[in-house]
Structures are given as structure tokens and as C-alpha cells.
Amino acid sequence: MNAQPEPAPAAAELPDDANDLRGFHFRRLMRKPLTIWLLAGLTLVAGIGGTVLAGPAVGIPAAVVVLLAGVGIVFAIADSKAADSFFEVYAGQRGLALGGKAPLPAATPLLRKGDDRYADRTLTGTIAPGCEGTVALYTYEEVSYDSKGNRQTSYYHYTLGLLEVPECVAHLPELYCQRKFGLRALEKFEDVFRSSKERVKLESEALDEKYEIFAGKQQDAVWLRQLFAPTFIVWLTESAPQKFAFELVNGTLCCYVAGHKEDAAELDAIGLASAAVAQRLREEAAQSA
């Protein structure tokens, strides 16, 4: 009698992350007759071939290696399908439109980096209560060549929150709130080579330890200090996601953390944090108006 197919996880039960579905897809693939026949056939061919050519001492290890390699390939396929399933369920539960690989507008420096750039997945809609935008798994590629002319590609992954905040363009054309790295002793030396931006210093040691903030050289310093109210500084330093940063250019807000996040809680956090920055910008713009 044929075995009954294993039921898929209920759509109403949102998995914590993509890995929660990996086991389900791995078991499903391993039970497929085609998978069983392929693994058995390739293992048998490797074992017999190795035995005929070099004896059992080679044939048996060859069979084991082929079997393990085959299982590894099945696991990789299951991992990919688990991620697809997770994002489908996540998007459905959150009422977001799920998109696949696609370009993103080159609106901020991060979105213009590399020799190629694209979103691997997009989640568009209400990313936080009352806030429309896009959460995206973003990748940019840098191509280089070694001394022999061999092409090498480096991949850099981020999870983004993208929102439009046109209300603040007149008050704040550009703002960069980056994670701090490097030596403080080199800051003044580095600033000499910044042609269009200048470093912003605020009276907060906690903020200064975690972030480097830059704005346009013609920026209204009073407006900027009002934006970074004490409550906003506390949120940035204590409540924002780990290694959170953002860029604002001509009304496009790009908030980001390093790495592709495939965890429901982390994706929610990126959406909420991006909305929090957008809301703060809108509040200050409204007060100025």
C-alpha cells in the first residue's frame, strides 16, 4: 500500500524561521521514489566501479562518499524550499506582497554599491502599523580579478527596510547614520576627504560610541539637533536592532542590518525599526511646518 504524503505545515502556524520547515521538506524529498532510485543507483555504480578498478578498499569508500554527497544535495534543495515556504507563509500572515529577485531603486549609497545589485526577496505593504514600505533581502556583488586573470565575485548581504518620507526633503535632504567602526583618532583625517558631507556631533556619548552621523554641509544644524531628541537617541542606542543603521537621501529612507534575515522576529524588528525612524522624521517635519 502506498504511503500517505506528509501534510504540509498549517499556513496559520507561522514558523519562527526558514529552518523550521527544513526537516519537513527534507523528509518529503527523501521519501520520493525518484530520490531513492537516484541515490541507490549512483551509490551502486560508484561502489561497483571502484571495486572493479581498485578493489573493495576503494569501492566501499567511493559508495559512501557518493551517498553522502547525494544526501547533501537533497538537504540543500530542502533548505531552499524551506526558505520559499517560510516567506510565503510569513507574507500571507502579515498581508504583504511577496516578490522574488528584482532590482531596487538606486536611491541611496548602499543601493548603488557594487558591480551588480538586487533584492533576492521583497515583502511590500504595511510593514508596521500605519506604515507602508518594503522589507527586502538585498545583495550587492563586487567583481575582482586575481593575478592570473581569474574572475572572483564577492557577495554582500543585507536586510533592508525601504520607505518614502517626502515630508522631510525640504528640511533634511540627506542623512547617514552609520555603525561606528575604525579608530576615533582617524576621524578628522577621514573628514578632510569628504567633499559633500560633514560629521555631526551630538551631546551623547552612547550615540557617539555606536554611530557615525553625517549630513549635507548646508544642513540646518538646529533642525538636525531637534530631530535627534533624547528619546530618539535612547531608542537608537538601546532598542534598535543589533547593528542597525540608516540612510536618507531625497526622501528615500533605507534602514538596514547586515545579513539576510530569515527569522520572523528579526523581519518584524526591521519593519518596526524602519517605521520608527520614518515616524520620527515625519514628526519633526510636521512640527517645522
PDB file of C-alpha atoms in Angstrom:
ATOM      1  CA  MET A   1       0.000   0.000   0.000  1.00  0.00           C
ATOM      2  CA  ASN A   2       1.330   3.459  -0.909  1.00  0.00           C
ATOM      3  CA  ALA A   3       2.365   5.673   1.990  1.00  0.00           C
ATOM      4  CA  GLN A   4       0.214   8.719   2.567  1.00  0.00           C
ATOM      5  CA  PRO A   5       2.002  12.026   1.812  1.00  0.00           C
ATOM      6  CA  GLU A   6       3.059  14.002   4.861  1.00  0.00           C
ATOM      7  CA  PRO A   7       0.804  17.047   5.319  1.00  0.00           C
ATOM      8  CA  ALA A   8       2.406  20.449   4.913  1.00  0.00           C
ATOM      9  CA  PRO A   9       2.668  22.679   7.967  1.00  0.00           C
ATOM     10  CA  ALA A  10      -0.534  24.635   8.517  1.00  0.00           C
ATOM     11  CA  ALA A  11      -0.426  28.109   6.999  1.00  0.00           C
ATOM     12  CA  ALA A  12      -1.909  29.548  10.168  1.00  0.00           C
ATOM     13  CA  GLU A  13       1.097  28.337  12.163  1.00  0.00           C
ATOM     14  CA  LEU A  14       3.877  30.750  11.282  1.00  0.00           C
ATOM     15  CA  PRO A  15       7.286  29.099  11.719  1.00  0.00           C
ATOM     16  CA  ASP A  16       9.885  31.055  13.673  1.00  0.00           C
ATOM     17  CA  ASP A  17      12.330  30.943  10.777  1.00  0.00           C
ATOM     18  CA  ALA A  18      13.069  29.182   7.489  1.00  0.00           C
ATOM     19  CA  ASN A  19      14.942  26.381   9.278  1.00  0.00           C
ATOM     20  CA  ASP A  20      11.733  25.250  10.989  1.00  0.00           C
ATOM     21  CA  LEU A  21      10.494  23.889   7.637  1.00  0.00           C
ATOM     22  CA  ARG A  22      13.773  22.333   6.525  1.00  0.00           C
ATOM     23  CA  GLY A  23      13.120  18.959   8.172  1.00  0.00           C
ATOM     24  CA  PHE A  24       9.662  18.705   6.625  1.00  0.00           C
ATOM     25  CA  HIS A  25      10.974  19.269   3.084  1.00  0.00           C
ATOM     26  CA  PHE A  26      13.998  17.006   3.639  1.00  0.00           C
ATOM     27  CA  ARG A  27      11.797  14.095   4.747  1.00  0.00           C
ATOM     28  CA  ARG A  28       9.413  14.698   1.856  1.00  0.00           C
ATOM     29  CA  LEU A  29      12.212  14.686  -0.721  1.00  0.00           C
ATOM     30  CA  MET A  30      13.956  11.645   0.771  1.00  0.00           C
ATOM     31  CA  ARG A  31      10.722   9.632   0.542  1.00  0.00           C
ATOM     32  CA  LYS A  32      10.228  10.330  -3.159  1.00  0.00           C
ATOM     33  CA  PRO A  33      10.826   7.230  -5.338  1.00  0.00           C
ATOM     34  CA  LEU A  34      12.941   9.261  -7.781  1.00  0.00           C
ATOM     35  CA  THR A  35      15.255  10.382  -4.968  1.00  0.00           C
ATOM     36  CA  ILE A  36      15.582   6.832  -3.631  1.00  0.00           C
ATOM     37  CA  TRP A  37      16.331   5.385  -7.074  1.00  0.00           C
ATOM     38  CA  LEU A  38      18.876   8.071  -7.908  1.00  0.00           C
ATOM     39  CA  LEU A  39      20.737   7.748  -4.605  1.00  0.00           C
ATOM     40  CA  ALA A  40      20.700   3.951  -4.763  1.00  0.00           C
ATOM     41  CA  GLY A  41      21.756   3.862  -8.408  1.00  0.00           C
ATOM     42  CA  LEU A  42      24.609   6.324  -8.099  1.00  0.00           C
ATOM     43  CA  THR A  43      25.856   4.689  -4.901  1.00  0.00           C
ATOM     44  CA  LEU A  44      25.796   1.261  -6.530  1.00  0.00           C
ATOM     45  CA  VAL A  45      27.599   2.492  -9.649  1.00  0.00           C
ATOM     46  CA  ALA A  46      30.309   4.165  -7.541  1.00  0.00           C
ATOM     47  CA  GLY A  47      30.740   1.095  -5.354  1.00  0.00           C
ATOM     48  CA  ILE A  48      30.917  -1.402  -8.224  1.00  0.00           C
ATOM     49  CA  GLY A  49      33.112   0.826 -10.366  1.00  0.00           C
ATOM     50  CA  GLY A  50      35.563   1.477  -7.555  1.00  0.00           C
ATOM     51  CA  THR A  51      35.688  -2.220  -6.649  1.00  0.00           C
ATOM     52  CA  VAL A  52      36.311  -3.326 -10.250  1.00  0.00           C
ATOM     53  CA  LEU A  53      39.033  -0.743 -10.808  1.00  0.00           C
ATOM     54  CA  ALA A  54      40.832  -0.802  -7.474  1.00  0.00           C
ATOM     55  CA  GLY A  55      39.208  -3.364  -5.192  1.00  0.00           C
ATOM     56  CA  PRO A  56      36.812  -3.175  -2.229  1.00  0.00           C
ATOM     57  CA  ALA A  57      39.161  -0.853  -0.291  1.00  0.00           C
ATOM     58  CA  VAL A  58      38.320   1.837  -2.858  1.00  0.00           C
ATOM     59  CA  GLY A  59      34.849   0.738  -3.923  1.00  0.00           C
ATOM     60  CA  ILE A  60      33.237   0.848  -0.473  1.00  0.00           C
ATOM     61  CA  PRO A  61      34.528   4.346   0.455  1.00  0.00           C
ATOM     62  CA  ALA A  62      33.555   5.583  -3.019  1.00  0.00           C
ATOM     63  CA  ALA A  63      29.993   4.355  -2.485  1.00  0.00           C
ATOM     64  CA  VAL A  64      29.809   6.037   0.933  1.00  0.00           C
ATOM     65  CA  VAL A  65      31.135   9.334  -0.451  1.00  0.00           C
ATOM     66  CA  VAL A  66      28.608   9.344  -3.303  1.00  0.00           C
ATOM     67  CA  LEU A  67      25.759   8.510  -0.924  1.00  0.00           C
ATOM     68  CA  LEU A  68      26.706  11.312   1.476  1.00  0.00           C
ATOM     69  CA  ALA A  69      27.121  13.763  -1.390  1.00  0.00           C
ATOM     70  CA  GLY A  70      23.677  12.842  -2.705  1.00  0.00           C
ATOM     71  CA  VAL A  71      22.073  13.306   0.710  1.00  0.00           C
ATOM     72  CA  GLY A  72      23.852  16.665   0.978  1.00  0.00           C
ATOM     73  CA  ILE A  73      22.370  17.797  -2.336  1.00  0.00           C
ATOM     74  CA  VAL A  74      18.888  16.754  -1.186  1.00  0.00           C
ATOM     75  CA  PHE A  75      19.426  18.696   2.048  1.00  0.00           C
ATOM     76  CA  ALA A  76      20.437  21.810   0.085  1.00  0.00           C
ATOM     77  CA  ILE A  77      17.296  21.552  -2.055  1.00  0.00           C
ATOM     78  CA  ALA A  78      15.202  21.109   1.093  1.00  0.00           C
ATOM     79  CA  ASP A  79      16.827  24.190   2.616  1.00  0.00           C
ATOM     80  CA  SER A  80      15.913  26.284  -0.435  1.00  0.00           C
ATOM     81  CA  LYS A  81      12.325  25.021  -0.452  1.00  0.00           C
ATOM     82  CA  ALA A  82      12.054  25.672   3.294  1.00  0.00           C
ATOM     83  CA  ALA A  83      13.017  29.313   2.753  1.00  0.00           C
ATOM     84  CA  ASP A  84      10.455  29.646  -0.041  1.00  0.00           C
ATOM     85  CA  SER A  85       7.735  28.156   2.145  1.00  0.00           C
ATOM     86  CA  PHE A  86       8.651  30.313   5.133  1.00  0.00           C
ATOM     87  CA  PHE A  87       8.436  33.574   3.186  1.00  0.00           C
ATOM     88  CA  GLU A  88       5.152  32.552   1.551  1.00  0.00           C
ATOM     89  CA  VAL A  89       3.620  31.885   4.963  1.00  0.00           C
ATOM     90  CA  TYR A  90       5.184  34.996   6.516  1.00  0.00           C
ATOM     91  CA  ALA A  91       3.919  37.244   3.707  1.00  0.00           C
ATOM     92  CA  GLY A  92       0.436  35.725   3.926  1.00  0.00           C
ATOM     93  CA  GLN A  93       0.244  36.151   7.697  1.00  0.00           C
ATOM     94  CA  ARG A  94       1.414  39.782   7.506  1.00  0.00           C
ATOM     95  CA  GLY A  95      -0.678  40.713   4.469  1.00  0.00           C
ATOM     96  CA  LEU A  96       2.436  41.570   2.442  1.00  0.00           C
ATOM     97  CA  ALA A  97       3.087  41.080  -1.257  1.00  0.00           C
ATOM     98  CA  LEU A  98       5.990  38.654  -1.747  1.00  0.00           C
ATOM     99  CA  GLY A  99       8.349  39.314  -4.636  1.00  0.00           C
ATOM    100  CA  GLY A 100      11.321  37.410  -5.996  1.00  0.00           C
ATOM    101  CA  LYS A 101      14.652  38.569  -7.352  1.00  0.00           C
ATOM    102  CA  ALA A 102      14.339  42.139  -8.637  1.00  0.00           C
ATOM    103  CA  PRO A 103      16.272  45.421  -8.867  1.00  0.00           C
ATOM    104  CA  LEU A 104      15.812  48.149  -6.262  1.00  0.00           C
ATOM    105  CA  PRO A 105      15.931  51.887  -6.972  1.00  0.00           C
ATOM    106  CA  ALA A 106      19.494  53.203  -6.651  1.00  0.00           C
ATOM    107  CA  ALA A 107      18.333  55.933  -4.253  1.00  0.00           C
ATOM    108  CA  THR A 108      20.996  55.772  -1.512  1.00  0.00           C
ATOM    109  CA  PRO A 109      24.717  54.911  -1.411  1.00  0.00           C
ATOM    110  CA  LEU A 110      24.110  51.345  -0.182  1.00  0.00           C
ATOM    111  CA  LEU A 111      21.687  50.759  -3.066  1.00  0.00           C
ATOM    112  CA  ARG A 112      24.327  51.915  -5.551  1.00  0.00           C
ATOM    113  CA  LYS A 113      27.214  49.790  -4.307  1.00  0.00           C
ATOM    114  CA  GLY A 114      28.960  47.047  -6.230  1.00  0.00           C
ATOM    115  CA  ASP A 115      29.094  45.905  -9.826  1.00  0.00           C
ATOM    116  CA  ASP A 116      25.651  44.321  -9.560  1.00  0.00           C
ATOM    117  CA  ARG A 117      22.884  44.698  -7.002  1.00  0.00           C
ATOM    118  CA  TYR A 118      19.403  43.280  -6.491  1.00  0.00           C
ATOM    119  CA  ALA A 119      16.799  42.167  -3.981  1.00  0.00           C
ATOM    120  CA  ASP A 120      16.632  38.389  -3.540  1.00  0.00           C
ATOM    121  CA  ARG A 121      13.153  38.717  -1.979  1.00  0.00           C
ATOM    122  CA  THR A 122      10.831  41.629  -1.261  1.00  0.00           C
ATOM    123  CA  LEU A 123       7.928  41.985   1.175  1.00  0.00           C
ATOM    124  CA  THR A 124       5.827  45.021   0.305  1.00  0.00           C
ATOM    125  CA  GLY A 125       2.868  46.554   2.089  1.00  0.00           C
ATOM    126  CA  THR A 126       2.155  47.557   5.670  1.00  0.00           C
ATOM    127  CA  ILE A 127       5.487  46.663   7.278  1.00  0.00           C
ATOM    128  CA  ALA A 128       4.443  48.214  10.613  1.00  0.00           C
ATOM    129  CA  PRO A 129       1.130  49.577  11.875  1.00  0.00           C
ATOM    130  CA  GLY A 130       0.194  52.571   9.737  1.00  0.00           C
ATOM    131  CA  CYS A 131       3.418  52.442   7.726  1.00  0.00           C
ATOM    132  CA  GLU A 132       3.740  51.377   4.078  1.00  0.00           C
ATOM    133  CA  GLY A 133       7.084  50.218   2.746  1.00  0.00           C
ATOM    134  CA  THR A 134       9.217  47.277   1.686  1.00  0.00           C
ATOM    135  CA  VAL A 135      11.384  44.847   3.599  1.00  0.00           C
ATOM    136  CA  ALA A 136      13.943  43.269   1.276  1.00  0.00           C
ATOM    137  CA  LEU A 137      16.775  40.774   1.346  1.00  0.00           C
ATOM    138  CA  TYR A 138      19.381  42.732  -0.595  1.00  0.00           C
ATOM    139  CA  THR A 139      22.664  41.646  -2.197  1.00  0.00           C
ATOM    140  CA  TYR A 140      25.362  43.559  -3.971  1.00  0.00           C
ATOM    141  CA  GLU A 141      28.273  41.959  -5.808  1.00  0.00           C
ATOM    142  CA  GLU A 142      31.827  43.145  -6.324  1.00  0.00           C
ATOM    143  CA  VAL A 143      33.886  41.603  -9.111  1.00  0.00           C
ATOM    144  CA  SER A 144      37.669  41.398  -8.960  1.00  0.00           C
ATOM    145  CA  TYR A 145      40.413  39.540 -10.810  1.00  0.00           C
ATOM    146  CA  ASP A 146      43.444  37.790  -9.398  1.00  0.00           C
ATOM    147  CA  SER A 147      46.975  37.943 -10.817  1.00  0.00           C
ATOM    148  CA  LYS A 148      46.105  35.166 -13.310  1.00  0.00           C
ATOM    149  CA  GLY A 149      43.032  36.961 -14.592  1.00  0.00           C
ATOM    150  CA  ASN A 150      40.563  34.669 -12.869  1.00  0.00           C
ATOM    151  CA  ARG A 151      37.264  36.361 -12.057  1.00  0.00           C
ATOM    152  CA  GLN A 152      36.233  36.426  -8.400  1.00  0.00           C
ATOM    153  CA  THR A 153      32.877  37.652  -7.113  1.00  0.00           C
ATOM    154  CA  SER A 154      32.281  38.786  -3.518  1.00  0.00           C
ATOM    155  CA  TYR A 155      28.705  38.894  -2.218  1.00  0.00           C
ATOM    156  CA  TYR A 156      27.466  41.301   0.474  1.00  0.00           C
ATOM    157  CA  HIS A 157      24.078  40.646   2.058  1.00  0.00           C
ATOM    158  CA  TYR A 158      21.735  42.994   3.934  1.00  0.00           C
ATOM    159  CA  THR A 159      18.144  43.088   5.110  1.00  0.00           C
ATOM    160  CA  LEU A 160      16.552  46.439   4.314  1.00  0.00           C
ATOM    161  CA  GLY A 161      13.532  48.489   5.239  1.00  0.00           C
ATOM    162  CA  LEU A 162      12.654  50.934   2.432  1.00  0.00           C
ATOM    163  CA  LEU A 163      10.185  53.778   2.907  1.00  0.00           C
ATOM    164  CA  GLU A 164       9.383  57.107   1.292  1.00  0.00           C
ATOM    165  CA  VAL A 165       9.421  60.168   3.584  1.00  0.00           C
ATOM    166  CA  PRO A 166       8.910  63.124   1.206  1.00  0.00           C
ATOM    167  CA  GLU A 167       7.795  65.379   4.082  1.00  0.00           C
ATOM    168  CA  CYS A 168      11.356  65.885   5.271  1.00  0.00           C
ATOM    169  CA  VAL A 169      13.107  66.640   1.947  1.00  0.00           C
ATOM    170  CA  ALA A 170      12.987  70.411   2.425  1.00  0.00           C
ATOM    171  CA  HIS A 171      14.413  70.144   5.946  1.00  0.00           C
ATOM    172  CA  LEU A 172      16.814  67.221   5.590  1.00  0.00           C
ATOM    173  CA  PRO A 173      17.916  66.320   2.044  1.00  0.00           C
ATOM    174  CA  GLU A 174      20.429  63.713   3.215  1.00  0.00           C
ATOM    175  CA  LEU A 175      21.386  61.987   6.447  1.00  0.00           C
ATOM    176  CA  TYR A 176      23.594  58.975   7.118  1.00  0.00           C
ATOM    177  CA  CYS A 177      23.515  57.201  10.453  1.00  0.00           C
ATOM    178  CA  GLN A 178      26.175  54.502  10.156  1.00  0.00           C
ATOM    179  CA  ARG A 179      27.546  51.983  12.600  1.00  0.00           C
ATOM    180  CA  LYS A 180      30.820  53.094  14.156  1.00  0.00           C
ATOM    181  CA  PHE A 181      33.961  51.301  13.035  1.00  0.00           C
ATOM    182  CA  GLY A 182      37.610  52.222  12.829  1.00  0.00           C
ATOM    183  CA  LEU A 183      39.675  54.423  15.124  1.00  0.00           C
ATOM    184  CA  ARG A 184      38.462  57.748  16.528  1.00  0.00           C
ATOM    185  CA  ALA A 185      41.941  59.172  16.015  1.00  0.00           C
ATOM    186  CA  LEU A 186      41.431  58.902  12.252  1.00  0.00           C
ATOM    187  CA  GLU A 187      38.061  60.688  12.141  1.00  0.00           C
ATOM    188  CA  LYS A 188      39.433  64.168  11.461  1.00  0.00           C
ATOM    189  CA  PHE A 189      41.797  62.800   8.820  1.00  0.00           C
ATOM    190  CA  GLU A 190      38.927  60.993   7.076  1.00  0.00           C
ATOM    191  CA  ASP A 191      36.678  64.061   7.236  1.00  0.00           C
ATOM    192  CA  VAL A 192      39.154  66.094   5.182  1.00  0.00           C
ATOM    193  CA  PHE A 193      38.295  63.929   2.161  1.00  0.00           C
ATOM    194  CA  ARG A 194      34.513  64.246   2.489  1.00  0.00           C
ATOM    195  CA  SER A 195      33.508  66.776  -0.159  1.00  0.00           C
ATOM    196  CA  SER A 196      29.730  66.997   0.292  1.00  0.00           C
ATOM    197  CA  LYS A 197      29.083  65.638   3.783  1.00  0.00           C
ATOM    198  CA  GLU A 198      30.163  66.638   7.249  1.00  0.00           C
ATOM    199  CA  ARG A 199      30.252  64.751  10.511  1.00  0.00           C
ATOM    200  CA  VAL A 200      27.509  65.530  13.018  1.00  0.00           C
ATOM    201  CA  LYS A 201      28.434  65.540  16.694  1.00  0.00           C
ATOM    202  CA  LEU A 202      25.717  65.427  19.349  1.00  0.00           C
ATOM    203  CA  GLU A 203      25.969  65.572  23.118  1.00  0.00           C
ATOM    204  CA  SER A 204      25.574  61.851  23.656  1.00  0.00           C
ATOM    205  CA  GLU A 205      28.485  59.561  24.456  1.00  0.00           C
ATOM    206  CA  ALA A 206      26.307  56.480  23.963  1.00  0.00           C
ATOM    207  CA  LEU A 207      25.312  57.613  20.469  1.00  0.00           C
ATOM    208  CA  ASP A 208      28.868  58.581  19.592  1.00  0.00           C
ATOM    209  CA  GLU A 209      30.170  55.170  20.642  1.00  0.00           C
ATOM    210  CA  LYS A 210      27.766  53.295  18.343  1.00  0.00           C
ATOM    211  CA  TYR A 211      27.150  55.571  15.363  1.00  0.00           C
ATOM    212  CA  GLU A 212      28.818  57.924  12.913  1.00  0.00           C
ATOM    213  CA  ILE A 213      26.343  60.539  11.667  1.00  0.00           C
ATOM    214  CA  PHE A 214      26.803  62.623   8.530  1.00  0.00           C
ATOM    215  CA  ALA A 215      24.654  65.244   6.825  1.00  0.00           C
ATOM    216  CA  GLY A 216      24.999  67.672   3.946  1.00  0.00           C
ATOM    217  CA  LYS A 217      27.299  70.626   4.567  1.00  0.00           C
ATOM    218  CA  GLN A 218      24.411  73.078   4.136  1.00  0.00           C
ATOM    219  CA  GLN A 219      22.221  71.261   6.658  1.00  0.00           C
ATOM    220  CA  ASP A 220      20.373  73.291   9.291  1.00  0.00           C
ATOM    221  CA  ALA A 221      22.151  72.184  12.475  1.00  0.00           C
ATOM    222  CA  VAL A 222      19.305  73.290  14.743  1.00  0.00           C
ATOM    223  CA  TRP A 223      16.745  71.198  12.854  1.00  0.00           C
ATOM    224  CA  LEU A 224      19.065  68.200  12.988  1.00  0.00           C
ATOM    225  CA  ARG A 225      19.558  68.509  16.755  1.00  0.00           C
ATOM    226  CA  GLN A 226      15.807  68.699  17.224  1.00  0.00           C
ATOM    227  CA  LEU A 227      15.439  65.516  15.184  1.00  0.00           C
ATOM    228  CA  PHE A 228      17.846  63.687  17.496  1.00  0.00           C
ATOM    229  CA  ALA A 229      15.729  64.301  20.578  1.00  0.00           C
ATOM    230  CA  PRO A 230      16.768  62.425  23.755  1.00  0.00           C
ATOM    231  CA  THR A 231      14.017  59.829  23.280  1.00  0.00           C
ATOM    232  CA  PHE A 232      15.189  59.106  19.718  1.00  0.00           C
ATOM    233  CA  ILE A 233      18.797  58.783  20.855  1.00  0.00           C
ATOM    234  CA  VAL A 234      17.792  56.355  23.615  1.00  0.00           C
ATOM    235  CA  TRP A 235      15.830  54.296  21.094  1.00  0.00           C
ATOM    236  CA  LEU A 236      18.782  54.180  18.676  1.00  0.00           C
ATOM    237  CA  THR A 237      21.283  53.171  21.336  1.00  0.00           C
ATOM    238  CA  GLU A 238      19.141  50.784  23.384  1.00  0.00           C
ATOM    239  CA  SER A 239      16.154  49.486  21.394  1.00  0.00           C
ATOM    240  CA  ALA A 240      17.069  49.445  17.690  1.00  0.00           C
ATOM    241  CA  PRO A 241      18.011  46.059  16.158  1.00  0.00           C
ATOM    242  CA  GLN A 242      21.612  44.976  16.551  1.00  0.00           C
ATOM    243  CA  LYS A 243      23.942  46.778  14.113  1.00  0.00           C
ATOM    244  CA  PHE A 244      21.037  48.836  12.774  1.00  0.00           C
ATOM    245  CA  ALA A 245      21.837  51.803  10.512  1.00  0.00           C
ATOM    246  CA  PHE A 246      20.036  54.011   8.009  1.00  0.00           C
ATOM    247  CA  GLU A 247      20.469  56.355   5.054  1.00  0.00           C
ATOM    248  CA  LEU A 248      18.125  59.134   3.938  1.00  0.00           C
ATOM    249  CA  VAL A 249      18.503  60.723   0.506  1.00  0.00           C
ATOM    250  CA  ASN A 250      15.887  62.998  -1.091  1.00  0.00           C
ATOM    251  CA  GLY A 251      13.038  61.457   0.869  1.00  0.00           C
ATOM    252  CA  THR A 252      14.015  57.800   0.421  1.00  0.00           C
ATOM    253  CA  LEU A 253      14.788  56.111   3.728  1.00  0.00           C
ATOM    254  CA  CYS A 254      16.874  52.932   3.635  1.00  0.00           C
ATOM    255  CA  CYS A 255      17.287  51.214   7.008  1.00  0.00           C
ATOM    256  CA  TYR A 256      19.466  48.126   7.130  1.00  0.00           C
ATOM    257  CA  VAL A 257      21.279  45.433   9.061  1.00  0.00           C
ATOM    258  CA  ALA A 258      23.952  43.097   7.763  1.00  0.00           C
ATOM    259  CA  GLY A 259      22.962  39.627   6.570  1.00  0.00           C
ATOM    260  CA  HIS A 260      19.841  38.067   5.093  1.00  0.00           C
ATOM    261  CA  LYS A 261      17.334  37.595   7.910  1.00  0.00           C
ATOM    262  CA  GLU A 262      15.105  34.531   7.574  1.00  0.00           C
ATOM    263  CA  ASP A 263      13.549  34.745  11.010  1.00  0.00           C
ATOM    264  CA  ALA A 264      10.044  36.087  11.679  1.00  0.00           C
ATOM    265  CA  ALA A 265      11.046  38.071  14.770  1.00  0.00           C
ATOM    266  CA  GLU A 266      14.035  39.678  13.023  1.00  0.00           C
ATOM    267  CA  LEU A 267      11.997  40.581   9.929  1.00  0.00           C
ATOM    268  CA  ASP A 268       9.324  42.119  12.144  1.00  0.00           C
ATOM    269  CA  ALA A 269      12.019  44.065  14.005  1.00  0.00           C
ATOM    270  CA  ILE A 270      13.448  45.512  10.764  1.00  0.00           C
ATOM    271  CA  GLY A 271       9.989  46.641   9.658  1.00  0.00           C
ATOM    272  CA  LEU A 272       9.182  48.201  13.040  1.00  0.00           C
ATOM    273  CA  ALA A 273      12.568  49.922  13.337  1.00  0.00           C
ATOM    274  CA  SER A 274      12.349  51.354   9.822  1.00  0.00           C
ATOM    275  CA  ALA A 275       8.870  52.666  10.591  1.00  0.00           C
ATOM    276  CA  ALA A 276      10.121  54.199  13.853  1.00  0.00           C
ATOM    277  CA  VAL A 277      12.789  56.226  12.023  1.00  0.00           C
ATOM    278  CA  ALA A 278      10.287  57.310   9.356  1.00  0.00           C
ATOM    279  CA  GLN A 279       7.805  58.346  12.024  1.00  0.00           C
ATOM    280  CA  ARG A 280      10.431  60.426  13.846  1.00  0.00           C
ATOM    281  CA  LEU A 281      11.327  62.201  10.597  1.00  0.00           C
ATOM    282  CA  ARG A 282       7.656  62.914   9.877  1.00  0.00           C
ATOM    283  CA  GLU A 283       7.032  64.208  13.390  1.00  0.00           C
ATOM    284  CA  GLU A 284       9.876  66.705  13.190  1.00  0.00           C
ATOM    285  CA  ALA A 285       8.882  67.770   9.670  1.00  0.00           C
ATOM    286  CA  ALA A 286       5.295  68.343  10.850  1.00  0.00           C
ATOM    287  CA  GLN A 287       6.466  70.443  13.785  1.00  0.00           C
ATOM    288  CA  SER A 288       8.592  72.572  11.469  1.00  0.00           C
ATOM    289  CA  ALA A 289       5.665  73.036   9.089  1.00  0.00           C
TER     290      ALA A 289
END
